[in-house]
Coordinates of C-alpha atoms and ligand atoms in Angstrom, one line a residue:
M1 CA 0.0 0.0 0.0
I2 CA 1.2 3.5 -0.9
T3 CA 0.0 6.4 1.2
L4 CA -0.1 9.9 -0.2
A5 CA -0.5 12.8 2.3
L6 CA -2.4 15.9 1.1
S7 CA -3.9 18.9 2.9
K8 CA -7.5 19.9 2.2
G9 CA -8.1 23.0 0.1
R10 CA -5.8 24.3 -2.6
I11 CA -3.2 21.6 -2.4
F12 CA -5.8 18.8 -2.6
D13 CA -7.6 20.7 -5.4
D14 CA -4.5 21.4 -7.4
T15 CA -3.1 17.8 -7.0
L16 CA -6.3 16.2 -8.3
P17 CA -5.7 17.1 -12.0
L18 CA -2.1 15.7 -11.7
L19 CA -3.5 12.5 -10.3
R20 CA -6.2 12.4 -13.0
A21 CA -3.6 12.9 -15.7
A22 CA -1.9 9.7 -14.3
G23 CA -5.3 7.9 -14.5
I24 CA -6.0 8.1 -10.8
E25 CA -9.3 9.2 -9.3
V26 CA -9.7 10.0 -5.7
L27 CA -12.9 8.3 -4.6
E28 CA -14.3 10.9 -2.2
D29 CA -14.6 14.6 -1.9
P30 CA -12.9 15.8 1.3
E31 CA -15.2 18.9 1.5
K32 CA -18.2 16.6 1.7
S33 CA -16.9 13.6 3.6
R34 CA -15.3 13.6 7.1
K35 CA -13.1 10.7 6.3
L36 CA -9.4 11.2 6.7
I37 CA -8.3 8.2 4.7
I38 CA -9.6 8.1 1.1
A39 CA -9.3 5.3 -1.4
T40 CA -8.3 5.9 -5.0
S41 CA -9.2 4.2 -8.2
R42 CA -5.6 2.7 -8.2
P43 CA -5.5 -0.4 -5.9
G44 CA -2.7 0.0 -3.5
L45 CA -2.8 3.8 -3.4
R46 CA -4.6 5.8 -0.7
V47 CA -4.7 9.5 0.3
V48 CA -4.6 10.7 3.9
L49 CA -5.7 14.2 4.7
V50 CA -3.5 16.1 7.2
R51 CA -2.9 19.8 8.1
A52 CA -0.6 21.5 5.5
S53 CA 2.2 22.0 8.0
D54 CA 1.9 18.3 9.2
V55 CA 2.7 16.9 5.7
P56 CA 6.5 16.8 6.2
T57 CA 6.1 15.2 9.6
Y58 CA 3.9 12.4 8.3
V59 CA 6.3 11.7 5.4
R60 CA 9.4 11.9 7.5
H61 CA 8.1 9.4 10.1
G62 CA 6.6 7.1 7.6
G63 CA 2.9 7.9 8.4
A64 CA 2.8 8.5 4.7
D65 CA 5.2 7.4 1.9
L66 CA 4.9 10.7 0.1
G67 CA 3.1 14.0 0.2
V68 CA 2.6 17.4 -1.3
A69 CA 3.7 20.5 0.7
G70 CA 4.4 24.1 -0.1
L71 CA 7.9 25.4 -0.1
D72 CA 6.9 27.8 2.6
V73 CA 6.0 24.8 4.9
L74 CA 9.2 22.9 3.9
L75 CA 11.4 25.9 4.8
E76 CA 9.7 26.2 8.2
D77 CA 10.0 22.6 8.9
R78 CA 12.8 22.5 11.5
D79 CA 14.2 19.1 10.7
D80 CA 14.3 20.1 7.0
A81 CA 15.7 23.6 7.6
G82 CA 18.6 24.3 5.3
A83 CA 17.5 21.4 3.1
A84 CA 15.9 23.6 0.6
L85 CA 18.3 22.2 -2.0
G86 CA 18.0 18.6 -0.9
G87 CA 18.7 16.4 2.1
G88 CA 17.2 16.8 5.5
G89 CA 15.5 13.5 5.8
L90 CA 13.0 14.0 3.0
Y91 CA 13.6 13.1 -0.6
R92 CA 12.3 16.0 -2.6
P93 CA 12.2 15.1 -6.2
L94 CA 9.7 17.3 -7.9
D95 CA 8.4 20.9 -8.1
L96 CA 4.8 20.3 -9.0
Q97 CA 4.3 23.9 -9.9
I98 CA 0.9 24.1 -8.1
A99 CA -0.5 26.3 -5.4
C100 CA 1.9 29.0 -6.6
C101 CA 2.2 32.2 -4.7
R102 CA 5.0 34.4 -3.3
M103 CA 6.2 35.2 0.2
S104 CA 6.5 39.0 0.7
V105 CA 7.0 41.7 3.3
A106 CA 4.0 44.0 3.6
T107 CA 3.3 47.1 5.7
R108 CA 0.7 49.8 6.1
A109 CA 0.8 52.3 3.3
D110 CA 1.9 55.0 5.7
F111 CA 4.9 53.0 7.0
D112 CA 8.1 54.0 5.2
Y113 CA 9.8 50.6 5.1
A114 CA 12.7 51.7 2.9
A115 CA 13.5 54.5 5.3
A116 CA 13.3 52.3 8.4
V117 CA 15.8 49.9 6.7
R118 CA 18.1 52.7 5.6
Q119 CA 18.1 54.1 9.1
G120 CA 18.8 50.7 10.6
S121 CA 15.7 50.9 12.9
R122 CA 14.5 47.7 14.5
I123 CA 11.3 46.7 12.6
R124 CA 8.7 44.6 14.4
V125 CA 7.6 41.9 12.0
A126 CA 4.7 39.5 12.6
T127 CA 4.6 36.2 10.8
K128 CA 3.9 32.5 10.8
Y129 CA 7.1 32.0 8.8
T130 CA 9.7 32.9 11.5
H131 CA 12.6 30.8 10.2
T132 CA 12.3 32.0 6.7
A133 CA 11.8 35.6 7.8
R134 CA 14.8 35.4 10.1
R135 CA 17.0 34.1 7.3
H136 CA 15.7 36.8 4.9
F137 CA 16.3 39.8 7.1
A138 CA 19.6 38.5 8.4
S139 CA 20.8 38.1 4.8
K140 CA 19.9 41.8 4.2
G141 CA 21.3 43.0 7.5
V142 CA 17.9 44.3 8.5
H143 CA 17.2 44.4 12.3
V144 CA 13.9 42.8 13.2
D145 CA 12.0 41.7 16.2
L146 CA 9.9 38.7 15.1
I147 CA 6.5 38.1 16.5
K148 CA 5.1 34.6 15.9
L149 CA 1.5 34.4 14.8
Y150 CA -0.5 31.4 13.6
G151 CA -2.9 33.3 11.3
S152 CA -4.5 36.6 10.3
M153 CA -1.1 38.2 10.0
E154 CA -2.8 41.1 8.1
L155 CA -4.3 42.3 11.4
A156 CA -1.0 42.9 13.1
P157 CA 0.1 46.2 11.4
L158 CA -3.5 47.5 11.6
T159 CA -3.6 47.1 15.4
G160 CA -0.1 48.3 16.1
L161 CA 1.1 44.8 17.0
A162 CA 3.8 45.1 14.3
D163 CA 5.2 47.4 11.7
A164 CA 5.3 44.7 9.0
I165 CA 4.2 41.2 8.2
V166 CA 5.8 38.4 6.2
D167 CA 3.0 36.4 4.5
L168 CA 2.0 34.6 1.3
V169 CA 0.4 36.6 -1.5
S170 CA -1.3 35.3 -4.6
T171 CA -3.8 37.8 -6.0
G172 CA -2.9 40.5 -3.6
S173 CA -6.6 41.1 -2.7
T174 CA -6.2 40.2 1.0
L175 CA -3.5 42.8 1.4
M176 CA -5.5 45.4 -0.6
A177 CA -8.7 44.7 1.5
N178 CA -6.7 45.5 4.6
Q179 CA -4.9 48.5 3.1
L180 CA -1.5 46.9 3.2
V181 CA 1.2 47.2 0.5
E182 CA 3.8 44.7 -0.6
V183 CA 7.2 46.3 0.0
E184 CA 9.6 43.4 -0.6
H185 CA 9.6 40.1 -2.4
I186 CA 11.2 37.2 -0.4
L187 CA 10.7 34.1 -2.6
D188 CA 8.5 32.4 -5.0
V189 CA 6.5 29.5 -3.5
S190 CA 5.1 26.4 -5.2
S191 CA 4.3 22.9 -3.9
R192 CA 6.7 20.0 -3.9
L193 CA 6.4 16.3 -3.9
V194 CA 8.3 14.9 -0.8
V195 CA 9.1 11.3 -0.4
N196 CA 10.2 9.2 2.6
P197 CA 13.7 7.9 1.7
A198 CA 13.2 4.5 3.4
A199 CA 9.9 4.0 1.6
L200 CA 11.6 4.8 -1.7
K201 CA 14.0 1.9 -1.1
L202 CA 11.3 -0.6 0.2
K203 CA 8.6 0.2 -2.3
R204 CA 10.9 1.4 -5.1
E205 CA 9.0 0.2 -8.1
A206 CA 5.5 1.4 -7.1
L207 CA 6.8 4.8 -5.8
R208 CA 9.1 5.4 -8.8
A209 CA 6.1 4.8 -11.1
L210 CA 4.0 7.3 -9.2
I211 CA 6.7 9.9 -9.1
D212 CA 7.3 9.5 -12.8
A213 CA 3.5 9.8 -13.4
F214 CA 3.5 13.1 -11.4
E215 CA 6.5 14.3 -13.4
A216 CA 4.9 13.5 -16.7
A217 CA 1.7 15.3 -15.6
V218 CA 3.7 18.4 -14.6
V219 CA 5.6 18.4 -17.9
A220 CA 2.4 18.0 -19.9
R221 CA 0.9 21.0 -18.2
A222 CA 3.9 23.3 -18.7
Ligands
PRT1 O1 -5.3 27.0 6.5 P1 -4.5 26.1 7.5 O2 -4.0 26.9 8.7 O3 -5.1 24.8 7.7 O4 -3.1 25.7 6.8 P2 -2.4 26.5 5.6 O5 -2.8 27.9 5.5 O6 -1.0 26.1 5.7 O7 -3.0 25.7 4.4 P3 -3.6 26.2 3.0 O8 -4.4 25.1 2.5 O9 -4.3 27.5 3.2 O10 -2.4 26.5 2.2 C1 -1.6 25.4 1.7 C2 -0.5 25.9 0.8 O11 -1.0 26.6 -0.3 C3 0.5 26.9 1.5 O12 1.4 26.2 2.3 C4 1.1 27.6 0.3 O13 2.2 26.9 -0.2 C5 0.0 27.5 -0.8 N1 -0.6 28.8 -1.1 C6 -0.7 29.3 -2.3 C7 -1.2 29.7 -0.2 C8 -1.7 30.8 -1.0 N2 -1.4 30.5 -2.3 C9 -2.3 31.9 -0.4 N3 -2.7 32.8 -1.0 N4 -1.4 29.7 1.1 C10 -2.0 30.7 1.7 N5 -2.5 31.8 1.0 C11 -3.2 32.8 1.9 C12 -2.2 33.9 2.4 O14 -1.6 33.4 3.6 C13 -3.1 35.1 2.6 O15 -3.8 35.0 3.8 O16 -4.1 33.6 1.1 C14 -4.1 34.9 1.5 C15 -3.6 35.8 0.3 O17 -4.2 35.5 -0.9 P4 -4.5 36.7 -1.9 O18 -5.0 35.9 -3.1 O19 -5.6 37.5 -1.3 O20 -3.2 37.4 -2.2
MG2 MG1 -4.7 28.7 5.1

């Protein structure tokens, strides 16, 4: 049995067409069913639904053989930190080019970020992505106090909790609705297929076939 870990929402929705291109149908709609383990039309392949940030943990510890996770999540995953280019206990073979967005710094329109950076002021930054933010600001020599949040980052500059946020942006409409402006691009984000290295040895043939099918689907879409 091969177990594929996905999170509900955009990752599930964007992975479906790739599976379909490989001739695989997922047999239940996670928005309608409350099941956490879903069968597929391919015997020997099942999907488990986990929180987006739990995908690396499931795959690393063998709760799933492979999974789909955003680069934002992989870079925050402590055991995988610094492994953006490979290694770190997860085999990361493929950029699926789905759930694409960017990670950016945003502030209130009346906050002069460039001036604060130029003057070397300490900037209070609220974010869920503290590791990535710390690396980014350190590489630019910007002094920051990081405030860890688990959601609704946009609220932080509006309430005076922070001067800036680091968050994901896709259309930009969430920032606009909250009168925030993007002041710095940090990195482009897409979702990656991650694989448990031990599983890759033990179930080589079946996993290789699935990875190759994903790759063919990605190439066909590009
Ligand atoms: O929601 P939950 O707390 O359960 O977990 P999650 O937020 O980690 O999961 P989910 O499903 O929301 O996101 C899964 C993955 O999708 C992320 O890890 C990213 O790699 C990717 N992704 C792509 C995004 C976005 N686009 C995105 N726009 N994740 C989040 N957003 C949010 C962003 O944080 C902001 O609040 O959407 C808002 C901005 O969108 P725009 O279109 O208004 O700019
Ligand atoms: Mg979310």
